[in-house]
CSV table of C-alpha atoms in Angstrom, one decimal:
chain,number,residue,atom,x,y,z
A,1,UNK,CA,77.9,40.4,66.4
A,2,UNK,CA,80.2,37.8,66.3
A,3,UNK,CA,80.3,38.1,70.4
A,4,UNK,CA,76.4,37.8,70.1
A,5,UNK,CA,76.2,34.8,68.7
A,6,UNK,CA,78.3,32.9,71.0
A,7,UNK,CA,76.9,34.4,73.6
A,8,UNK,CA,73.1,32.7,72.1
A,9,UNK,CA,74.5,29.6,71.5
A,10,UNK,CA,76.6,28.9,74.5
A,11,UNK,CA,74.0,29.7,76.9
A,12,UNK,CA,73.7,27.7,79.6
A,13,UNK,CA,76.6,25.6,78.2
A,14,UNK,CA,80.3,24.8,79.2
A,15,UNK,CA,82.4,28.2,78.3
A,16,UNK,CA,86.6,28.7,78.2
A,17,UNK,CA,87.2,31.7,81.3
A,18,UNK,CA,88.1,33.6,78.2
A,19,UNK,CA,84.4,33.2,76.5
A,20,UNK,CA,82.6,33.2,79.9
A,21,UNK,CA,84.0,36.3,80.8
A,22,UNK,CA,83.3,37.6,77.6
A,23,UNK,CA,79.8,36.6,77.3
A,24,UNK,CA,79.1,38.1,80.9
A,25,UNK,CA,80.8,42.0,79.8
A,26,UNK,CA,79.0,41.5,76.6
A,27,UNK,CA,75.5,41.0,78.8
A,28,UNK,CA,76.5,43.9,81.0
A,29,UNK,CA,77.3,46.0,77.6
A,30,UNK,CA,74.0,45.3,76.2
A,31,UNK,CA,72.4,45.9,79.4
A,32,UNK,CA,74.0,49.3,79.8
A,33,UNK,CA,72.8,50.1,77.0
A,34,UNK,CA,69.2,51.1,78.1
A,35,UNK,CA,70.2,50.8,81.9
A,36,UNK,CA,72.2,53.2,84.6
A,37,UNK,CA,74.8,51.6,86.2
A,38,UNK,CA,73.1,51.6,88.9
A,39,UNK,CA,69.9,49.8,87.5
A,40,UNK,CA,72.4,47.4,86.4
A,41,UNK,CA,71.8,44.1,87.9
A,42,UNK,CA,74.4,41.1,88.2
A,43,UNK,CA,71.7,38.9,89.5
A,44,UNK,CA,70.1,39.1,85.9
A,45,UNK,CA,73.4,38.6,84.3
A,46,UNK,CA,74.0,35.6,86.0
A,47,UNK,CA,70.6,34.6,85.3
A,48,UNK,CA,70.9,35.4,81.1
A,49,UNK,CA,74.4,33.9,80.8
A,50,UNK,CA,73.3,30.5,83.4
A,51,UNK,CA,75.4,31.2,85.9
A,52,UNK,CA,76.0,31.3,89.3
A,53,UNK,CA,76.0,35.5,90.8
A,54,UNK,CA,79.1,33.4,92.4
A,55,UNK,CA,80.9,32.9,89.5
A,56,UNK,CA,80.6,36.3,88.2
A,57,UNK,CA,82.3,37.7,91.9
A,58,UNK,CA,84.8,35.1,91.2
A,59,UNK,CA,85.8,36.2,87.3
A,60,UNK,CA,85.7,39.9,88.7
A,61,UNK,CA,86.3,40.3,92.3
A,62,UNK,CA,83.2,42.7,93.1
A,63,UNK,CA,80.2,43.9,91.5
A,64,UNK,CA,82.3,47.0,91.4
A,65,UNK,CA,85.1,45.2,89.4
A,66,UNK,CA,82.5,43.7,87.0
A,67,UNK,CA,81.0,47.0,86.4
A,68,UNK,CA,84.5,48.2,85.6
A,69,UNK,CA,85.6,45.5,83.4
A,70,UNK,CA,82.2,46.5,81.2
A,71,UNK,CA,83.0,50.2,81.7
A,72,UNK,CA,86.3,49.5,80.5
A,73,UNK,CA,85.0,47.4,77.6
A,74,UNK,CA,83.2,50.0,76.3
A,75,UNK,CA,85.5,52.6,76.5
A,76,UNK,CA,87.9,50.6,74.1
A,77,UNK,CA,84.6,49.9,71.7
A,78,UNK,CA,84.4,53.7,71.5
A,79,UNK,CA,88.4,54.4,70.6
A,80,UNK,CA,88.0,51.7,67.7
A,81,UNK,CA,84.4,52.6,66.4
A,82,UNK,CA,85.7,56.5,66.5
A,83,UNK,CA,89.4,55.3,64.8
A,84,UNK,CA,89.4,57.8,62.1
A,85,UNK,CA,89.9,56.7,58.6
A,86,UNK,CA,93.3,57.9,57.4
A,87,UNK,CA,92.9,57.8,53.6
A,88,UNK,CA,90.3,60.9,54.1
A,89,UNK,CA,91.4,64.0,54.2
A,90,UNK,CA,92.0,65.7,58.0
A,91,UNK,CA,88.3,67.6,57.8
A,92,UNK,CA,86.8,64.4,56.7
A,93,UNK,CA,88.4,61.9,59.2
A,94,UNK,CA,87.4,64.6,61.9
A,95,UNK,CA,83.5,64.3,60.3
A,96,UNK,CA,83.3,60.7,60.2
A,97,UNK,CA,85.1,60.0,64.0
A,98,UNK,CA,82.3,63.0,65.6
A,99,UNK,CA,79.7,61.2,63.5
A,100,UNK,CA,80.8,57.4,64.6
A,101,UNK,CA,80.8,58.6,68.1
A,102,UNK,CA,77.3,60.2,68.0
A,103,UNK,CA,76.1,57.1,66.5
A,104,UNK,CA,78.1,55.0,69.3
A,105,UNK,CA,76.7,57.3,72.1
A,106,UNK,CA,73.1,57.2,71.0
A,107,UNK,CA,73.6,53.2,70.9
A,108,UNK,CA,74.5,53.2,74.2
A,109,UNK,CA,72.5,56.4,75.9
A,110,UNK,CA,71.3,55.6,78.9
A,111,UNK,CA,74.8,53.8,80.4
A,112,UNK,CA,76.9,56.9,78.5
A,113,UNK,CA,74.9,59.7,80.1
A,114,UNK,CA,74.8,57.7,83.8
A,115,UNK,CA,78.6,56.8,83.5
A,116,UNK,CA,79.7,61.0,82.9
A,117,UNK,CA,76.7,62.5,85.4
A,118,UNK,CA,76.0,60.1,87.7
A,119,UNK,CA,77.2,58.4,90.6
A,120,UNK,CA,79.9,56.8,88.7
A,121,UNK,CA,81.7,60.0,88.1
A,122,UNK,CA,82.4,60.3,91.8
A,123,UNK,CA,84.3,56.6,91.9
A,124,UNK,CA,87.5,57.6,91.8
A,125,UNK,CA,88.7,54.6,89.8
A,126,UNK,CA,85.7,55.2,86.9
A,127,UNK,CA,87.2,59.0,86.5
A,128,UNK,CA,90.4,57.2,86.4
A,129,UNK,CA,89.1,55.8,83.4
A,130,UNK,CA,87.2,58.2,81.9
A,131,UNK,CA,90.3,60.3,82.1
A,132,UNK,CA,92.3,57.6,80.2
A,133,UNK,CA,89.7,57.6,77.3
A,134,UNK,CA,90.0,61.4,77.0
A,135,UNK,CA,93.1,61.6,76.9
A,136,UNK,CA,93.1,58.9,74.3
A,137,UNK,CA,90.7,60.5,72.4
A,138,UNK,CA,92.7,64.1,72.5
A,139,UNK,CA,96.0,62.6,71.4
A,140,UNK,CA,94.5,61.1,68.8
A,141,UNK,CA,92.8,64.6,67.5
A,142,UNK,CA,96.4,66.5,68.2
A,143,UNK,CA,98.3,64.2,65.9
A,144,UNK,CA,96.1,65.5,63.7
A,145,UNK,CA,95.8,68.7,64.0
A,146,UNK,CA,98.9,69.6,62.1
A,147,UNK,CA,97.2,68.5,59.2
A,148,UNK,CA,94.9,71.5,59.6
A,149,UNK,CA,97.8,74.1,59.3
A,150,UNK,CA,97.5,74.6,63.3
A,151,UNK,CA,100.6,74.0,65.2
A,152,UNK,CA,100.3,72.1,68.4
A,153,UNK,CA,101.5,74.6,71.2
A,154,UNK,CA,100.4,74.4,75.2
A,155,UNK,CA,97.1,76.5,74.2
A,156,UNK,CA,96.1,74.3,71.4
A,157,UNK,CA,96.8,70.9,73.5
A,158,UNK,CA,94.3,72.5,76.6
A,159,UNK,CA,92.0,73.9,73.7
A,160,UNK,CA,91.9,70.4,72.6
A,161,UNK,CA,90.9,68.6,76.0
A,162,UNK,CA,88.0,71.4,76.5
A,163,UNK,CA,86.9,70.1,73.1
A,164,UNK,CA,86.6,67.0,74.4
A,165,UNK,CA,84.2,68.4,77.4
A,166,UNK,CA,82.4,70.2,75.1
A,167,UNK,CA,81.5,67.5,73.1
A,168,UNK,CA,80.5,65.5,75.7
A,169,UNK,CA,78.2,68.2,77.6
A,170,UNK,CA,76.5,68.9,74.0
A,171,UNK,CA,76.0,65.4,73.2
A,172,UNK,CA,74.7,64.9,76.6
A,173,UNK,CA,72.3,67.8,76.7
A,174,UNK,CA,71.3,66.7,72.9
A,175,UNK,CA,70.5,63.3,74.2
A,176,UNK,CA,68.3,64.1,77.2
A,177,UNK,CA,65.9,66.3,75.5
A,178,UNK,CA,62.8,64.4,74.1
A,179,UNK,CA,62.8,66.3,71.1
A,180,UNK,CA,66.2,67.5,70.6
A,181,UNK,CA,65.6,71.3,68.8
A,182,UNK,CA,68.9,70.1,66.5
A,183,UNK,CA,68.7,67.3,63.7
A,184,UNK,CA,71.7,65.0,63.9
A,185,UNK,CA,73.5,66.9,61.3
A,186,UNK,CA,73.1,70.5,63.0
A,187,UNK,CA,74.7,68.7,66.0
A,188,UNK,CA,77.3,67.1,63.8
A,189,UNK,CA,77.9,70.1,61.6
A,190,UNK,CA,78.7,72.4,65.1
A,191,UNK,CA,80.9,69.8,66.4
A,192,UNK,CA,82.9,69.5,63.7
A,193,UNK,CA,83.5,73.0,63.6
A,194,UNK,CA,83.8,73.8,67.5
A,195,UNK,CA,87.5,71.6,67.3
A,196,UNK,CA,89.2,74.0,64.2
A,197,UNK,CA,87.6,76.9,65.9
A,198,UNK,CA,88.7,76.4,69.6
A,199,UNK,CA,92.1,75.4,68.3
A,200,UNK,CA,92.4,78.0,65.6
A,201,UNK,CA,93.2,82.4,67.2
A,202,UNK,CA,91.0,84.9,65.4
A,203,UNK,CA,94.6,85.1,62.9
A,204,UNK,CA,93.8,81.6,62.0
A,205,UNK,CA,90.2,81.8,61.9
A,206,UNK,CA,89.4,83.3,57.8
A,207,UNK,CA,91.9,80.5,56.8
A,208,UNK,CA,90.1,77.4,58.7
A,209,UNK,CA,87.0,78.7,57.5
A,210,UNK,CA,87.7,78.5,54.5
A,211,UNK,CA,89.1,75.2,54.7
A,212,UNK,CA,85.5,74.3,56.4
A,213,UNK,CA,84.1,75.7,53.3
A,214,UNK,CA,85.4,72.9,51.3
A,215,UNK,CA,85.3,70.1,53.3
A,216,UNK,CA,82.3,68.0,54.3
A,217,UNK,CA,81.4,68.4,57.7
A,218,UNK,CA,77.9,68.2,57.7
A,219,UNK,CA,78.1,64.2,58.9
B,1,UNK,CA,85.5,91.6,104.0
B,2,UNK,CA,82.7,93.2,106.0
B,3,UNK,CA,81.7,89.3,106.6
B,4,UNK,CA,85.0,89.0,108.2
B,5,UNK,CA,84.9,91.6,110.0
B,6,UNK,CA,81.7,90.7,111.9
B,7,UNK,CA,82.8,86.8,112.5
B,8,UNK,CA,86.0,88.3,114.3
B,9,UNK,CA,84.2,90.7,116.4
B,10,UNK,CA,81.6,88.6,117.4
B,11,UNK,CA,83.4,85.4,117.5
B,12,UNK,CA,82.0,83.8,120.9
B,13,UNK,CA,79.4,86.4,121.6
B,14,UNK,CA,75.5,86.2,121.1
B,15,UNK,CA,74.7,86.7,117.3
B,16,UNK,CA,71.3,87.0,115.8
B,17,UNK,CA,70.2,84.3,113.6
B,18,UNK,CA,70.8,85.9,110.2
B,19,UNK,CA,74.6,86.6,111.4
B,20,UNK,CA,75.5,83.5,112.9
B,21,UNK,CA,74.4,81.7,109.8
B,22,UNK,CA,76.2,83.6,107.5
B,23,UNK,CA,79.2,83.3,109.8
B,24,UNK,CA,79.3,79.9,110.0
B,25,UNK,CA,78.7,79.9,106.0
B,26,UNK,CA,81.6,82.5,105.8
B,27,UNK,CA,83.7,79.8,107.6
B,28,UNK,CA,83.1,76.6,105.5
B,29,UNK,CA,83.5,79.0,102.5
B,30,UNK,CA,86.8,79.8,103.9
B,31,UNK,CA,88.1,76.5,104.8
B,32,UNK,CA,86.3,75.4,101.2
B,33,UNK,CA,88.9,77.7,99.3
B,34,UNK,CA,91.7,75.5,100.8
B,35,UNK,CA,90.6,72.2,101.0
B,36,UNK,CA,88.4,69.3,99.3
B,37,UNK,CA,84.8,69.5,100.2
B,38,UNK,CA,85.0,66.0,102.0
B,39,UNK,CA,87.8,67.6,104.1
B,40,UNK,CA,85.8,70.4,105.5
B,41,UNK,CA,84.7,69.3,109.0
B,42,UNK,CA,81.7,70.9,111.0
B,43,UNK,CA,83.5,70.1,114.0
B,44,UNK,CA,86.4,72.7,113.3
B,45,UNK,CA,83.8,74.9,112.2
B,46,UNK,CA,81.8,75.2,115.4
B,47,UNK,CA,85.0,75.6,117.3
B,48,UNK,CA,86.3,78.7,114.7
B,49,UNK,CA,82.6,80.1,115.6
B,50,UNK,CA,82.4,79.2,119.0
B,51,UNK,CA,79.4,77.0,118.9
B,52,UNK,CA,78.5,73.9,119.6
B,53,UNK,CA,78.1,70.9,116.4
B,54,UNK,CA,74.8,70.7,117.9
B,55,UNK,CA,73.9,74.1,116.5
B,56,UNK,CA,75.0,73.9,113.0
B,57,UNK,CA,73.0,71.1,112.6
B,58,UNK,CA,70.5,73.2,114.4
B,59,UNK,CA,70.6,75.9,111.9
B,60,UNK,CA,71.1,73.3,108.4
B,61,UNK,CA,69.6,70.3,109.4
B,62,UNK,CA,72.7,68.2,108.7
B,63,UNK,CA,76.4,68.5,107.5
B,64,UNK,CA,75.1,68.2,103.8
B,65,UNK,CA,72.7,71.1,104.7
B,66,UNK,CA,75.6,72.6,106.0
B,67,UNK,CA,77.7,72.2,102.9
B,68,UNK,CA,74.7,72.9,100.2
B,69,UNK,CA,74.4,76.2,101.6
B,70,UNK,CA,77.7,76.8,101.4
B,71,UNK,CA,78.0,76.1,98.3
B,72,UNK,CA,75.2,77.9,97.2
B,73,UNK,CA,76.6,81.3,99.0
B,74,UNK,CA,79.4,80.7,97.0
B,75,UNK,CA,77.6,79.8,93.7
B,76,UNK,CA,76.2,83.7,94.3
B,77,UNK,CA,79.3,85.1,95.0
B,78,UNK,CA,80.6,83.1,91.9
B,79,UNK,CA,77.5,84.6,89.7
B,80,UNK,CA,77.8,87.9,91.2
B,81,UNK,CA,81.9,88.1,90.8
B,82,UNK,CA,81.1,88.0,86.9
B,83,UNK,CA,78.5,90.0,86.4
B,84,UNK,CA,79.3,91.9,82.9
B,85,UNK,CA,79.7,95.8,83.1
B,86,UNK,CA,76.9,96.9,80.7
B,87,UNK,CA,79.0,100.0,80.5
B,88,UNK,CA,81.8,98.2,78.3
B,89,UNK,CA,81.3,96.8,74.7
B,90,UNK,CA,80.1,93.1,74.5
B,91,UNK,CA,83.4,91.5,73.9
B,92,UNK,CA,85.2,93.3,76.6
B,93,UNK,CA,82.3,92.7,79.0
B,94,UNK,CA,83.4,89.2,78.1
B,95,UNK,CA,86.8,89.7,78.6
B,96,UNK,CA,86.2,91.3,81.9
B,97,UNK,CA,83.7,88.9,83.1
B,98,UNK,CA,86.2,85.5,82.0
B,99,UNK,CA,88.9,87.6,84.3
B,100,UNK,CA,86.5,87.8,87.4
B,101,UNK,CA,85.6,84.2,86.8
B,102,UNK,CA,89.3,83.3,86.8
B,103,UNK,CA,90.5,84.9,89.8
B,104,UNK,CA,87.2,83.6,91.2
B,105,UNK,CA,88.2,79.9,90.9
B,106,UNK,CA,91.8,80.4,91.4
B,107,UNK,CA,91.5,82.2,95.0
B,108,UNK,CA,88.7,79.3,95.6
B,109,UNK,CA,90.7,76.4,93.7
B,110,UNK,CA,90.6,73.2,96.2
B,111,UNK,CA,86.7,73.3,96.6
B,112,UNK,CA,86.0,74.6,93.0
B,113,UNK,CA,88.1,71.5,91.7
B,114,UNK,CA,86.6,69.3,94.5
B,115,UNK,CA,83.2,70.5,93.7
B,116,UNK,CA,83.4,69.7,90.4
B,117,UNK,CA,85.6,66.5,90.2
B,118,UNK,CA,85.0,65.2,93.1
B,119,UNK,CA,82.3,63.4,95.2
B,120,UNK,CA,80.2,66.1,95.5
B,121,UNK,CA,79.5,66.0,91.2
B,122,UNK,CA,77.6,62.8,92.4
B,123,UNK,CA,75.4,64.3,94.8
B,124,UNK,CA,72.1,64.9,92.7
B,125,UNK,CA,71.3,68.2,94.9
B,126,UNK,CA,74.6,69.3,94.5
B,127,UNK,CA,74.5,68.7,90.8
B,128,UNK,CA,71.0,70.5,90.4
B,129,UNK,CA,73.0,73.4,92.2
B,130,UNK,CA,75.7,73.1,89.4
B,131,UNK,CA,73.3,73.2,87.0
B,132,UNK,CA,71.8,76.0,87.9
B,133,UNK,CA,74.4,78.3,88.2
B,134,UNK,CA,75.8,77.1,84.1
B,135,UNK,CA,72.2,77.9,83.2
B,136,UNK,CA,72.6,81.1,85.1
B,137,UNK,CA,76.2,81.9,83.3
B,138,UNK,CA,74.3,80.5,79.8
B,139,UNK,CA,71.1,82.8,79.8
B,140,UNK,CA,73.6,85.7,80.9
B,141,UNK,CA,75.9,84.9,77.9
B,142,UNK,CA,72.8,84.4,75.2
B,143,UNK,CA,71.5,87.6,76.3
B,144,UNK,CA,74.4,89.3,74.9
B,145,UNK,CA,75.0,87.3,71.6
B,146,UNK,CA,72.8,89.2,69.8
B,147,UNK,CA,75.4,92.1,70.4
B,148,UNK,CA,78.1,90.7,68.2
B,149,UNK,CA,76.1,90.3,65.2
B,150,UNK,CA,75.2,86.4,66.0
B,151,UNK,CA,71.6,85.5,66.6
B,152,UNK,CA,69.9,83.0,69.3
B,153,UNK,CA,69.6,79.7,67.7
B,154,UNK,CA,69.0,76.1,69.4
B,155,UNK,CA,72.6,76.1,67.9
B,156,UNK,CA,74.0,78.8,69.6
B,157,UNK,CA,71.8,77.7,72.8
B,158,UNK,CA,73.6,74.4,72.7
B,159,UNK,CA,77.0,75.7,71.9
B,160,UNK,CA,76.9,78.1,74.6
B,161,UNK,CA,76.1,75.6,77.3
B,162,UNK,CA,78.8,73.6,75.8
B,163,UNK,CA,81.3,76.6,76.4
B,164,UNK,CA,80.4,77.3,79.9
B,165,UNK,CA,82.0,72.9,80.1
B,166,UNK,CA,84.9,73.9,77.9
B,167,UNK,CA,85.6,76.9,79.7
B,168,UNK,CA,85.1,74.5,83.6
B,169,UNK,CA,87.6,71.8,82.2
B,170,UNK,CA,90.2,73.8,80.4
B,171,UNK,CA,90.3,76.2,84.1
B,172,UNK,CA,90.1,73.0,86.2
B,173,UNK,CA,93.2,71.2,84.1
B,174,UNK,CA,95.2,74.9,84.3
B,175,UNK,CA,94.6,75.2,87.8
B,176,UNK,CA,95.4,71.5,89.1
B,177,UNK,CA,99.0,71.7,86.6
B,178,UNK,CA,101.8,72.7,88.9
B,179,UNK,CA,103.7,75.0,86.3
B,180,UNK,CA,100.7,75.5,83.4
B,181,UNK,CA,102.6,75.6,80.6
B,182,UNK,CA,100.0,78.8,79.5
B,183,UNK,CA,99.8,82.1,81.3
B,184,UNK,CA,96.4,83.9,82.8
B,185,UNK,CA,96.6,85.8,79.8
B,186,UNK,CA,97.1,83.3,77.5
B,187,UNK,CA,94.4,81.5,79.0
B,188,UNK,CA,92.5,84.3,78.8
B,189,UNK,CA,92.9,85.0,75.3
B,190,UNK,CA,92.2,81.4,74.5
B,191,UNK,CA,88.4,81.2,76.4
B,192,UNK,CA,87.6,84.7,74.4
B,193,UNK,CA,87.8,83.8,71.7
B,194,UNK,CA,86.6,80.4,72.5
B,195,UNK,CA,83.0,82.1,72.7
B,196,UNK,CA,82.7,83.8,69.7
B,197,UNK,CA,84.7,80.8,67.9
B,198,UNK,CA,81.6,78.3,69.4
B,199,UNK,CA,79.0,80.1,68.6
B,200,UNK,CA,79.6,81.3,65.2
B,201,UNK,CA,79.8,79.7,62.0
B,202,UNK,CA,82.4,79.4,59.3
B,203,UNK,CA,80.8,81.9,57.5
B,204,UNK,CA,80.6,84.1,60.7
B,205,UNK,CA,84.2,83.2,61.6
B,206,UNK,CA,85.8,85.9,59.5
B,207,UNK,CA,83.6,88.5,60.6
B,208,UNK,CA,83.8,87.7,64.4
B,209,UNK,CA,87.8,87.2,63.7
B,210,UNK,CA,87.6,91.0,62.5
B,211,UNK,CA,85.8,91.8,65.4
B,212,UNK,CA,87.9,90.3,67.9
B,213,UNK,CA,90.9,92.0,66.5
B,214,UNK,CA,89.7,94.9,67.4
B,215,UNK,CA,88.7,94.0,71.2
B,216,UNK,CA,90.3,93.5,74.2
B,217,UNK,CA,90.3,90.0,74.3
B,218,UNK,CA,93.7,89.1,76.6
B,219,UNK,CA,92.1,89.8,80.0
């Protein structure tokens, strides 16, 4: 928001590197958005932000290292806006992370589904940086998944990573159909369960469940 | 094996059509087992066969011809490798049918990991291909659902599909660690129960937990 505004106001006016560079990921965010990365066009971000195409090759090298620096942007937008609130209870902060990033994701579709199945997943350095946000993303869920009664051993940590893939390929596949046979809560109540499940072995399975019994993970 | 036998045989003599096709497929599926897909090399390939270039491209129209119907062969041989003995009980057709797809990827590891990390996950006919074969894997899986006491929802439908990814990234990250730090077995135990564990819910879990028990769920 905050980013926005500056951006509005500044147009077309004298910016610190700092804000100019800014302003220009927070165009190519926005345009990402709604766009592939391939529809995405620095000409019209140096046209919205008043500059030179020029200036933009010489903040980021490449239209290549632009793309990256909003690819990378993003990435760090999704680790905040899924940060999971540590005054809830383990089920809950797992809840209102999946339901933050579904809510993230369907802001940002059309760039989010282009970035993991299209051409951008064959450049070595996005997948690079994909991998870095997963693995971000899975430390983050096995610090937590003591709190579950689940002790993190080899099969738990690789259980965890395919959660991550699963997540991904069912948000993905939710996305792309018009009319999505799943409400946003069916989606959000199977995610929330897939993680304690995959981790969980059929021993564990009667106790998580009846953990999941208690604990809100509807969304 | 019978492939191979017919390639050595008639290595540098006159070959029908049909044979020196599926030679020259049973080659790049070869060299595919051991190397990337952008390291396979036509050239190489029409010297192992004793052809000219000019007559792969004869036969597929271009090295991406070359290389979509080899990895379509082995997209077959993958679907037919794990096809589920009907004779067994669902959860060990399971079993049996995760063990095939295992040794599958493992004795075809470089092009399986290339295929599916690599630059070929960009190619959009190569990616259709992909697709295919998950929705192949998918259907085959939903068909037998109903045999463990959990019916076909969009749920289900969605969590399966997002199985078939968990199952693709938690082999591809066991097969590219130098020591995994989990066995085939373990690994097998873990996607077992990982189907089951998606597709039911917490009030299923305890059944399908007893059921599991039961079944032979460790490869």
């Amino acid at each position: 928001m905050a980013r926005r505004m500056i951006r509005v106001e500044d147009r077309r006016t004298r910016l610190s590197p700092e804000a100019r560079r800014a302003q220009l990921i927070d165009l190519g965010t926005e345009m990402l958005a709604t766009r592939t990365i391939d529809e995405v066009s620095v000409e019209e971000i140096a046209e919205q932000a008043g500059v030179s195409r020029g200036l933009i090759f010489h903040y980021f090298g490449s239209k290549h290292g632009f793309l990256m620096a909003v690819v990378e942007y993003q990435s760090d937008r999704l680790i905040e806006a899924t940060e999971p609130d540590p005054t809830l209870e383990p089920l809950a902060q797992l809840a209102q992370s999946l339901s933050s990033y579904l809510d993230y994701v369907t802001d940002n579709r059309d760039g989010f589904v282009s970035l993991l199945r299209g051409t951008a997943s064959a450049d070595v350095q996005m997948r690079e940086l994909f991998e870095r946000t997963r693995t971000a993303l899975t430390d983050r869920v096995l610090e937590r998944i003591p709190l579950i009664g689940i002790p993190v051993t080899p099969r738990v940590q690789l259980a965890v990573r395919g959660w991550i893939a699963f997540v991904e390929e069912t948000v993905i596949t939710w996305l792309s159909e018009p009319e999505p046979p799943l409400s946003r809560d069916e989606l959000l109540g199977m995610l929330n369960w897939a993680l304690p499940a995959l981790a969980m072995t059929p021993e564990d399975s009667a106790l998580v469940a009846g953990l999941l019994q208690g604990a809100t993970v509807d969304g």
